[in-house]
CSV table of C-alpha atoms in Angstrom, one decimal:
chain,number,residue,atom,x,y,z
A,1,MET,CA,14.2,-32.2,-27.4
A,2,ALA,CA,10.8,-30.7,-28.3
A,3,ASP,CA,8.9,-33.4,-26.8
A,4,THR,CA,10.5,-33.5,-23.8
A,5,ALA,CA,10.2,-29.3,-23.2
A,6,ILE,CA,6.4,-30.1,-24.2
A,7,SER,CA,5.9,-32.7,-21.0
A,8,GLU,CA,8.1,-30.5,-19.1
A,9,LYS,CA,5.7,-27.9,-19.6
A,10,LYS,CA,2.5,-30.1,-18.7
A,11,LYS,CA,4.4,-31.5,-15.6
A,12,THR,CA,4.1,-27.6,-14.3
A,13,ILE,CA,0.9,-27.5,-14.4
A,14,ALA,CA,0.2,-31.3,-13.4
A,15,PHE,CA,-2.0,-31.0,-10.3
A,16,GLY,CA,-0.4,-34.1,-8.4
A,17,LYS,CA,0.2,-34.8,-4.9
A,18,LYS,CA,2.7,-32.1,-4.3
A,19,GLU,CA,-0.1,-29.1,-5.6
A,20,ARG,CA,-2.7,-30.9,-3.7
A,21,LYS,CA,-1.3,-30.7,-0.9
A,22,LEU,CA,-0.2,-26.8,-1.3
A,23,LEU,CA,-4.2,-26.3,-1.8
A,24,THR,CA,-5.2,-28.0,1.8
A,25,ASP,CA,-2.4,-27.7,4.1
A,26,PRO,CA,-4.3,-24.5,4.9
A,27,ILE,CA,-7.3,-25.7,5.2
A,28,ASN,CA,-6.4,-28.0,8.6
A,29,ASP,CA,-2.4,-28.4,9.4
A,30,ASP,CA,-1.6,-25.2,8.4
A,31,ASN,CA,-4.5,-23.1,9.3
A,32,PRO,CA,-4.1,-19.4,9.0
A,33,ILE,CA,-6.3,-18.6,11.9
A,34,THR,CA,-6.0,-21.5,14.4
A,35,VAL,CA,-2.7,-22.4,13.8
A,36,GLN,CA,-0.7,-19.5,12.3
A,37,VAL,CA,-2.9,-17.2,14.1
A,38,LEU,CA,-2.3,-14.4,11.0
A,39,GLY,CA,-5.2,-12.5,10.0
A,40,ILE,CA,-7.0,-12.2,12.9
A,41,CYS,CA,-8.0,-8.6,13.6
A,42,SER,CA,-10.8,-8.9,10.4
A,43,ALA,CA,-11.9,-12.3,11.8
A,44,LEU,CA,-12.8,-11.2,14.4
A,45,ALA,CA,-14.6,-8.3,13.1
A,46,VAL,CA,-16.7,-8.8,10.2
A,47,THR,CA,-18.0,-12.5,11.7
A,48,THR,CA,-21.2,-11.2,13.3
A,49,GLY,CA,-23.8,-12.4,10.5
A,50,MET,CA,-22.9,-15.4,7.4
A,51,LYS,CA,-23.3,-13.1,4.6
A,52,ASN,CA,-20.5,-10.1,6.1
A,53,ALA,CA,-18.6,-13.3,6.6
A,54,ALA,CA,-18.7,-14.7,3.3
A,55,VAL,CA,-18.4,-11.5,1.0
A,56,MET,CA,-15.4,-11.1,3.3
A,57,ALA,CA,-13.3,-14.5,2.9
A,58,VAL,CA,-14.2,-13.8,-0.9
A,59,ALA,CA,-12.4,-10.9,-1.0
A,60,VAL,CA,-9.2,-12.5,0.9
A,61,ILE,CA,-9.4,-15.3,-1.5
A,62,PHE,CA,-9.1,-13.0,-4.3
A,63,VAL,CA,-6.3,-10.9,-2.9
A,64,CYS,CA,-4.6,-13.4,-1.2
A,65,THR,CA,-4.2,-15.4,-5.0
A,66,PHE,CA,-3.7,-12.5,-7.2
A,67,SER,CA,-1.3,-10.7,-4.2
A,68,ASN,CA,0.5,-14.0,-4.6
A,69,VAL,CA,0.7,-14.6,-8.5
A,70,ILE,CA,1.9,-10.7,-9.1
A,71,THR,CA,4.4,-11.1,-6.2
A,72,SER,CA,6.0,-14.8,-7.5
A,73,LEU,CA,5.9,-12.6,-11.4
A,74,PHE,CA,8.0,-9.7,-10.1
A,75,ARG,CA,9.9,-11.6,-7.4
A,76,LYS,CA,13.2,-11.7,-9.7
A,77,SER,CA,12.9,-7.9,-9.7
A,78,ILE,CA,12.2,-6.6,-6.6
A,79,PRO,CA,14.6,-5.1,-4.7
A,80,LYS,CA,15.6,-7.1,-1.1
A,81,GLN,CA,15.5,-3.2,0.9
A,82,VAL,CA,12.1,-2.2,-0.6
A,83,ARG,CA,10.6,-5.5,-1.2
A,84,MET,CA,7.8,-4.9,2.2
A,85,ILE,CA,6.4,-1.4,0.8
A,86,VAL,CA,6.7,-2.9,-3.2
A,87,GLN,CA,4.2,-5.9,-1.8
A,88,LEU,CA,1.9,-3.2,-0.2
A,89,VAL,CA,1.7,-1.2,-2.8
A,90,ILE,CA,0.6,-4.7,-4.7
A,91,ILE,CA,-2.1,-5.9,-1.7
A,92,ALA,CA,-3.1,-2.4,-2.0
A,93,THR,CA,-3.9,-1.8,-5.1
A,94,LEU,CA,-6.1,-4.7,-5.4
A,95,VAL,CA,-7.8,-4.0,-2.5
A,96,THR,CA,-9.1,-0.7,-3.9
A,97,VAL,CA,-10.1,-3.2,-6.8
A,98,VAL,CA,-12.0,-5.7,-4.2
A,99,GLU,CA,-13.2,-2.0,-2.9
A,100,LEU,CA,-14.2,-0.3,-6.1
A,101,THR,CA,-16.3,-3.4,-6.8
A,102,LEU,CA,-18.2,-3.8,-3.9
A,103,LYS,CA,-19.4,-0.4,-3.5
A,104,ALA,CA,-20.6,-1.0,-6.8
A,105,TYR,CA,-22.1,-4.1,-6.7
A,106,ALA,CA,-22.9,-4.9,-3.3
A,107,PHE,CA,-23.5,-1.3,-1.6
A,108,GLU,CA,-24.7,-2.9,1.0
A,109,SER,CA,-21.9,-4.9,2.8
A,110,TYR,CA,-19.9,-2.4,1.7
A,111,LYS,CA,-21.4,-0.1,4.4
A,112,GLN,CA,-21.6,-2.7,6.9
A,113,LEU,CA,-17.5,-4.0,6.0
A,114,SER,CA,-16.7,-0.3,6.2
A,115,VAL,CA,-13.0,-0.1,7.1
A,116,PHE,CA,-12.7,-3.1,7.4
A,117,ILE,CA,-12.1,-3.9,4.0
A,118,GLY,CA,-9.2,-1.5,3.8
A,119,LEU,CA,-7.8,-3.7,6.6
A,120,ILE,CA,-7.6,-6.4,4.0
A,121,ILE,CA,-4.2,-4.6,3.4
A,122,THR,CA,-2.8,-5.6,7.2
A,123,ASN,CA,-4.4,-8.8,7.2
A,124,CYS,CA,-1.2,-10.5,8.0
A,125,ILE,CA,-2.0,-13.7,6.4
A,126,ILE,CA,-1.7,-12.4,2.9
A,127,MET,CA,1.6,-10.4,3.6
A,128,GLY,CA,3.1,-13.2,5.7
A,129,ARG,CA,2.3,-15.9,2.4
A,130,LEU,CA,3.7,-13.5,-0.1
A,131,GLU,CA,7.0,-13.2,2.5
A,132,ALA,CA,7.0,-17.1,3.1
A,133,PHE,CA,6.2,-18.5,-0.2
A,134,ALA,CA,5.7,-16.0,-2.8
A,135,MET,CA,8.9,-14.1,-3.4
A,136,ALA,CA,10.6,-17.6,-3.6
A,137,ASN,CA,8.3,-19.9,-5.8
A,138,ARG,CA,6.7,-19.6,-8.9
A,139,PRO,CA,3.1,-18.9,-10.3
A,140,TYR,CA,1.7,-21.5,-10.7
A,141,GLU,CA,2.5,-22.6,-7.3
A,142,SER,CA,2.2,-19.6,-5.8
A,143,ALA,CA,-1.4,-19.1,-7.0
A,144,LEU,CA,-2.5,-22.3,-5.1
A,145,ASP,CA,-0.8,-20.9,-2.0
A,146,GLY,CA,-2.8,-18.2,-1.9
A,147,LEU,CA,-6.0,-20.3,-2.9
A,148,GLY,CA,-5.6,-22.9,-0.2
A,149,ASN,CA,-5.0,-20.3,2.5
A,150,GLY,CA,-7.6,-17.8,1.5
A,151,ILE,CA,-10.4,-21.0,1.9
A,152,GLY,CA,-8.2,-21.8,5.3
A,153,TYR,CA,-9.5,-18.2,6.2
A,154,GLY,CA,-12.3,-18.3,4.5
A,155,LEU,CA,-13.5,-21.2,5.8
A,156,ILE,CA,-13.1,-20.5,9.7
A,157,LEU,CA,-14.8,-17.1,9.1
A,158,LEU,CA,-18.1,-19.0,8.2
A,159,ILE,CA,-17.7,-21.1,10.8
A,160,VAL,CA,-17.5,-18.5,13.9
A,161,ALA,CA,-20.0,-16.6,11.6
A,162,PHE,CA,-22.3,-19.5,11.8
A,163,PHE,CA,-22.3,-19.7,15.4
A,164,ARG,CA,-22.1,-15.8,16.7
A,165,GLU,CA,-25.3,-15.5,13.9
A,166,PHE,CA,-27.0,-18.8,14.7
A,167,PHE,CA,-27.1,-18.2,18.6
A,168,GLY,CA,-27.3,-14.0,18.5
A,169,LYS,CA,-30.4,-13.9,16.4
A,170,GLY,CA,-31.6,-17.1,15.5
A,171,GLU,CA,-31.1,-16.6,11.8
A,172,ILE,CA,-28.4,-17.7,8.9
A,173,PHE,CA,-27.9,-15.6,6.1
A,174,GLY,CA,-30.6,-13.4,7.5
A,175,ALA,CA,-32.9,-15.9,6.9
A,176,LYS,CA,-35.1,-16.6,10.7
A,177,ILE,CA,-34.1,-19.9,11.0
A,178,ILE,CA,-34.5,-20.9,14.9
A,179,GLY,CA,-37.2,-17.9,17.6
A,180,ALA,CA,-40.2,-16.3,17.4
A,181,THR,CA,-40.1,-14.3,13.9
A,182,SER,CA,-40.8,-11.2,15.5
A,183,GLU,CA,-41.2,-9.3,18.8
A,184,TYR,CA,-45.5,-9.3,19.0
A,185,ALA,CA,-44.6,-13.5,17.8
A,186,ILE,CA,-43.2,-14.2,20.6
A,187,ASN,CA,-46.2,-16.4,22.1
A,188,THR,CA,-47.0,-17.8,19.3
A,189,THR,CA,-44.5,-21.5,19.3
A,190,GLU,CA,-46.5,-23.2,16.5
A,191,SER,CA,-45.0,-21.3,13.5
A,192,THR,CA,-41.0,-21.4,14.2
A,193,LEU,CA,-38.8,-23.7,15.7
A,194,PHE,CA,-38.1,-23.0,19.4
A,195,GLY,CA,-40.5,-20.1,19.4
A,196,TRP,CA,-39.2,-19.4,22.8
A,197,TYR,CA,-35.2,-18.7,21.9
A,198,GLN,CA,-34.3,-14.8,23.0
A,199,GLY,CA,-31.2,-14.2,20.6
A,200,ASN,CA,-27.9,-14.2,22.9
A,201,ASN,CA,-26.6,-10.7,22.6
A,202,LEU,CA,-23.4,-11.3,23.7
A,203,MET,CA,-23.2,-13.2,20.6
A,204,VAL,CA,-23.4,-10.6,18.5
A,205,LEU,CA,-20.8,-8.5,20.9
A,206,PHE,CA,-16.5,-8.5,20.0
A,207,PRO,CA,-15.8,-10.6,23.0
A,208,SER,CA,-17.5,-13.8,21.9
A,209,ALA,CA,-15.8,-13.8,18.6
A,210,MET,CA,-12.5,-14.5,21.0
A,211,PHE,CA,-14.2,-17.4,22.8
A,212,VAL,CA,-15.9,-19.2,19.3
A,213,ILE,CA,-12.3,-18.8,18.0
A,214,ALA,CA,-10.8,-20.3,21.7
A,215,VAL,CA,-13.3,-23.2,21.5
A,216,LEU,CA,-12.1,-23.6,18.0
A,217,ILE,CA,-8.4,-23.9,18.5
A,218,TRP,CA,-8.9,-26.0,21.6
A,219,ALA,CA,-11.0,-28.9,19.4
A,220,HIS,CA,-9.3,-28.0,16.4
A,221,ARG,CA,-6.3,-29.2,19.1
A,222,ALA,CA,-7.2,-32.0,20.8
A,223,TRP,CA,-8.2,-33.8,17.9
A,224,ASN,CA,-5.0,-33.1,15.8
A,225,THR,CA,-2.5,-33.5,18.5
A,226,LYS,CA,0.2,-32.7,17.2
A,227,LEU,CA,-0.5,-28.9,16.9
A,228,VAL,CA,-0.5,-28.7,20.7
A,229,ASP,CA,1.5,-26.4,22.2
A,230,VAL,CA,4.8,-27.8,23.6
A,231,SER,CA,5.9,-24.6,25.3
B,1,MET,CA,-8.5,21.7,24.5
B,2,GLY,CA,-11.2,20.1,26.7
B,3,GLU,CA,-12.7,18.2,23.8
B,4,LEU,CA,-8.7,17.4,22.9
B,5,VAL,CA,-8.1,15.2,26.5
B,6,ASN,CA,-12.5,13.8,25.6
B,7,ILE,CA,-11.2,12.2,22.6
B,8,PHE,CA,-7.7,11.0,23.9
B,9,ILE,CA,-9.6,9.5,27.3
B,10,LYS,CA,-12.4,8.2,24.8
B,11,SER,CA,-10.2,6.5,22.3
B,12,ALA,CA,-7.8,5.4,25.1
B,13,PHE,CA,-10.8,3.5,27.1
B,14,ILE,CA,-14.2,3.5,26.0
B,15,GLU,CA,-13.0,2.4,22.2
B,16,ASN,CA,-9.8,0.8,22.8
B,17,LEU,CA,-8.1,-0.2,19.8
B,18,ALA,CA,-7.3,-3.6,20.9
B,19,LEU,CA,-10.3,-4.7,23.3
B,20,SER,CA,-13.4,-3.1,21.3
B,21,TYR,CA,-12.1,-3.4,17.6
B,22,PHE,CA,-9.9,-5.8,18.5
B,23,LEU,CA,-6.7,-4.4,15.8
B,24,GLY,CA,-3.2,-5.3,15.6
B,25,MET,CA,-4.5,-8.7,17.8
B,26,CYS,CA,-1.6,-10.3,15.2
B,27,SER,CA,1.6,-8.9,16.8
B,28,TYR,CA,-0.7,-8.6,20.0
B,29,LEU,CA,-1.1,-12.2,20.4
B,30,ALA,CA,2.3,-12.9,19.1
B,31,VAL,CA,4.9,-10.9,21.2
B,32,SER,CA,2.5,-10.5,24.8
B,33,LYS,CA,4.7,-13.5,26.3
B,34,THR,CA,6.6,-11.4,28.3
B,35,VAL,CA,6.0,-7.7,30.1
B,36,LYS,CA,9.4,-6.8,28.8
B,37,THR,CA,8.8,-7.4,25.2
B,38,ALA,CA,5.4,-6.2,25.1
B,39,PHE,CA,5.8,-3.1,26.9
B,40,GLY,CA,8.8,-1.8,23.9
B,41,LEU,CA,5.5,-2.8,21.2
B,42,GLY,CA,3.3,-0.5,23.1
B,43,LEU,CA,6.0,2.1,23.3
B,44,ALA,CA,6.7,1.6,19.6
B,45,VAL,CA,2.9,1.3,18.3
B,46,ILE,CA,2.2,4.6,20.7
B,47,PHE,CA,4.9,6.4,18.8
B,48,VAL,CA,4.2,5.1,14.9
B,49,LEU,CA,0.0,6.2,15.2
B,50,GLY,CA,1.2,9.3,16.7
B,51,ILE,CA,3.3,10.3,14.0
B,52,THR,CA,1.6,8.5,11.0
B,53,MET,CA,-1.8,9.8,12.0
B,54,PRO,CA,-1.0,13.4,11.8
B,55,ILE,CA,1.0,13.0,8.2
B,56,ASN,CA,-2.3,10.7,6.7
B,57,TRP,CA,-4.5,13.3,7.8
B,58,ILE,CA,-2.7,15.7,6.1
B,59,ILE,CA,-2.3,14.1,2.9
B,60,ASN,CA,-6.2,12.8,3.0
B,61,SER,CA,-7.1,16.8,3.1
B,62,TYR,CA,-4.4,18.6,1.2
B,63,LEU,CA,-3.8,15.7,-1.3
B,64,LEU,CA,-6.9,13.2,-2.0
B,65,SER,CA,-10.0,15.5,-1.3
B,66,GLU,CA,-11.9,17.4,-3.7
B,67,ASN,CA,-10.5,20.9,-1.9
B,68,GLY,CA,-7.4,19.8,-1.7
B,69,ILE,CA,-4.5,21.5,-4.6
B,70,PHE,CA,-5.2,18.7,-7.2
B,71,GLY,CA,-8.7,19.7,-7.0
B,72,VAL,CA,-9.9,16.2,-8.0
B,73,ASP,CA,-11.1,13.6,-5.5
B,74,LEU,CA,-8.6,11.1,-5.3
B,75,THR,CA,-10.0,9.1,-2.5
B,76,PHE,CA,-9.4,6.3,-4.0
B,77,LEU,CA,-5.8,6.1,-3.9
B,78,ARG,CA,-6.3,6.5,0.0
B,79,PHE,CA,-5.0,3.0,1.0
B,80,ILE,CA,-2.3,2.7,-1.3
B,81,LEU,CA,-0.8,6.1,0.2
B,82,PHE,CA,-1.8,5.4,3.8
B,83,ILE,CA,0.6,2.3,3.7
B,84,ALA,CA,3.0,3.9,2.0
B,85,VAL,CA,3.0,6.4,4.5
B,86,ILE,CA,3.2,3.9,6.9
B,87,ALA,CA,5.4,1.9,5.9
B,88,SER,CA,8.0,4.5,5.0
B,89,MET,CA,7.4,6.4,8.6
B,90,VAL,CA,8.1,3.2,10.2
B,91,GLN,CA,11.4,2.8,8.2
B,92,LEU,CA,12.3,6.5,9.0
B,93,VAL,CA,11.7,6.0,12.2
B,94,GLU,CA,13.4,3.1,13.0
B,95,MET,CA,16.9,4.5,11.2
B,96,VAL,CA,16.6,8.0,13.3
B,97,VAL,CA,16.1,5.8,16.8
B,98,GLU,CA,18.7,3.9,15.6
B,99,LYS,CA,21.5,6.9,14.7
B,100,TYR,CA,20.2,9.3,17.9
B,101,SER,CA,19.2,6.7,20.8
B,102,PRO,CA,20.9,3.4,20.1
B,103,ALA,CA,19.5,2.5,23.9
B,104,LEU,CA,16.0,3.4,22.9
B,105,TYR,CA,16.5,1.1,19.2
B,106,ASN,CA,17.6,-1.8,21.3
B,107,SER,CA,14.9,-2.3,23.1
B,108,LEU,CA,11.9,-0.8,20.0
B,109,GLY,CA,14.7,-2.2,17.3
B,110,ILE,CA,13.4,-5.4,16.1
B,111,PHE,CA,9.6,-4.4,16.7
B,112,LEU,CA,9.5,-1.4,14.8
B,113,PRO,CA,9.5,-3.5,11.2
B,114,LEU,CA,6.2,-5.6,12.4
B,115,ILE,CA,4.4,-2.5,13.1
B,116,THR,CA,4.0,-2.0,9.2
B,117,VAL,CA,1.6,-5.0,9.2
B,118,ASN,CA,-0.4,-3.9,12.9
B,119,CYS,CA,-3.5,-3.4,11.7
B,120,ALA,CA,-4.2,-0.5,14.4
B,121,ILE,CA,-2.2,1.6,12.7
B,122,LEU,CA,-3.9,1.9,9.1
B,123,GLY,CA,-7.3,1.0,11.0
B,124,GLY,CA,-6.5,4.1,13.4
B,125,SER,CA,-6.0,6.2,9.9
B,126,LEU,CA,-8.8,4.6,8.3
B,127,PHE,CA,-11.3,5.6,11.0
B,128,MET,CA,-9.8,9.4,11.7
B,129,VAL,CA,-11.2,9.7,8.3
B,130,SER,CA,-14.5,8.4,8.8
B,131,LYS,CA,-14.9,10.4,12.1
B,132,GLU,CA,-14.2,13.5,9.8
B,133,TYR,CA,-11.2,14.6,12.8
B,134,ASN,CA,-9.7,17.7,12.5
B,135,PHE,CA,-6.0,18.1,13.1
B,136,SER,CA,-5.7,18.3,16.5
B,137,GLU,CA,-8.2,16.0,16.8
B,138,SER,CA,-6.4,13.5,14.8
B,139,VAL,CA,-3.1,13.9,16.9
B,140,ALA,CA,-5.8,13.0,19.9
B,141,PHE,CA,-6.4,10.6,18.4
B,142,GLY,CA,-3.4,8.7,17.9
B,143,LEU,CA,-1.7,9.0,20.9
B,144,GLY,CA,-4.7,8.2,22.6
B,145,GLY,CA,-5.8,5.1,20.5
B,146,GLY,CA,-1.7,4.2,20.8
B,147,PHE,CA,-1.8,4.3,24.7
B,148,GLY,CA,-4.7,2.7,25.0
B,149,TRP,CA,-3.1,-0.6,23.0
B,150,PHE,CA,0.3,0.0,25.3
B,151,LEU,CA,-2.2,-0.5,27.9
B,152,ALA,CA,-3.8,-3.7,26.6
B,153,ILE,CA,-0.9,-5.9,25.8
B,154,VAL,CA,0.9,-4.9,28.8
B,155,ALA,CA,-1.9,-5.8,30.6
B,156,ILE,CA,-2.9,-9.3,28.7
B,157,ALA,CA,1.2,-9.5,28.6
B,158,ALA,CA,0.9,-9.9,32.7
B,159,ILE,CA,-1.9,-12.4,32.8
B,160,ARG,CA,-0.1,-14.8,30.9
B,161,GLU,CA,3.3,-14.7,32.8
B,162,LYS,CA,1.6,-15.9,35.4
B,163,ILE,CA,-1.0,-18.3,33.8
B,164,LYS,CA,2.3,-20.0,32.7
B,165,TYR,CA,1.9,-21.8,36.1
B,166,SER,CA,-1.5,-22.8,36.0
B,167,ASN,CA,-2.7,-26.0,35.1
B,168,VAL,CA,-4.5,-25.6,31.1
B,169,PRO,CA,-5.6,-28.1,29.9
B,170,PRO,CA,-3.2,-28.9,27.0
B,171,ALA,CA,-5.2,-28.4,24.0
B,172,LEU,CA,-5.7,-25.4,25.6
B,173,ARG,CA,-2.7,-24.0,26.4
B,174,GLY,CA,-1.3,-21.0,25.2
B,175,LEU,CA,-3.1,-19.5,22.2
B,176,GLY,CA,-6.4,-20.7,22.9
B,177,MET,CA,-6.1,-19.1,26.7
B,178,ALA,CA,-4.6,-16.6,25.6
B,179,PHE,CA,-7.8,-15.6,22.8
B,180,LEU,CA,-10.1,-16.8,26.1
B,181,LEU,CA,-8.5,-14.0,28.3
B,182,THR,CA,-8.4,-11.7,25.3
B,183,GLY,CA,-12.3,-12.5,25.1
B,184,LEU,CA,-12.6,-12.1,29.1
B,185,MET,CA,-10.6,-8.6,28.7
B,186,GLY,CA,-13.1,-7.1,26.1
B,187,MET,CA,-16.3,-7.8,28.3
B,188,ALA,CA,-14.7,-5.8,30.8
B,189,PHE,CA,-13.8,-2.8,28.7
B,190,MET,CA,-17.1,-3.3,27.2
B,191,GLY,CA,-18.4,-2.1,30.4
B,192,LEU,CA,-16.4,1.5,30.1
B,193,MET,CA,-18.4,1.2,26.7
B,194,GLY,CA,-22.1,1.5,28.4
B,195,ILE,CA,-20.6,5.5,28.8
B,196,ASP,CA,-22.8,7.9,27.4
B,197,PRO,CA,-20.4,9.5,24.7
B,198,ALA,CA,-22.3,12.1,24.5
B,199,ALA,CA,-21.4,12.9,28.1
B,200,PHE,CA,-17.6,13.9,26.9
């Protein structure tokens, strides 16, 4: 009896095929941004630079994982009628934790992200996972699901931010890669790679995020043809 | 009064919530397949923004601020209270509309719960705080923002209805095309952004 109980317990926290699927599905076949189309708002606004995108990605991974775990723990005691408000309060609490942490340890990023930290609360991907997964599954699986979705989301965020920062400012993580190093060095091409390159300001502005994501969706669906929209 | 009209126009056109800040994109993309449903959701957003903005203003300046009734700086509770107000207001509005105007409920009904997680609502409230509007200004900002969002979603729905008959590459069909269109509309609205806000 005791042995079976132990082996069962081991089984529940094992990392098998099913668990791996929970983690990797949201990265490709069920990607939050390019397939589920959830959580677009913040994806567009924070991707002007890779640093901000990375901070946002970490924040969303944190909130998504822990809100999934907490909701999953309480899933049997949350009344159906008020579950939206309960879920939102759980998310809002976690987001407040993120906000205060950023304010204390990364004030620069906190200033630049401004209202978009608060908007993690209404990031549909978190709410969507709570509704679709955490309300019906155990905490361990929910944690994996939250982690997977957070990573799938963060990955797209970083890809979009890479294109926008690289072509917009010629920088990666704030370090100059292509283009002249300063206003005065435009003519000294030997010091930098592609010294003639002028940053494309359109890439820094909002509409370019739309175009980059559209091209990403196009590429993703052309490669993974089962995702093509038939309607 | 002129000041309020200016805030209304500015929030509706120059700082359009949907096309300049890209807020509320999830429902914007999901519900813009036909003009009729887009119209319903747009109206519901104007409605809810117009109601929650003043309520959140009152909460922020009388409960949470240092000069409020508690006399303590409680702004760290802002997110939780704002989202609770929005969620409960949406629920309340749904019940009231259902009771007194079944016709309106039938056209708005299914969209109301969606609005709770529409970033434009919470984003509007957070912008209102960071711009330090007073009470009447926040009402004008809420209505203007809602009107701008309404215009944007109806416009894209009309374009998407037409584009259904065009020959779009299969992988770009639907979602990808909606993104491209929104980007182009955003570029058009950037032309309005060039207007100097100080002129208003």
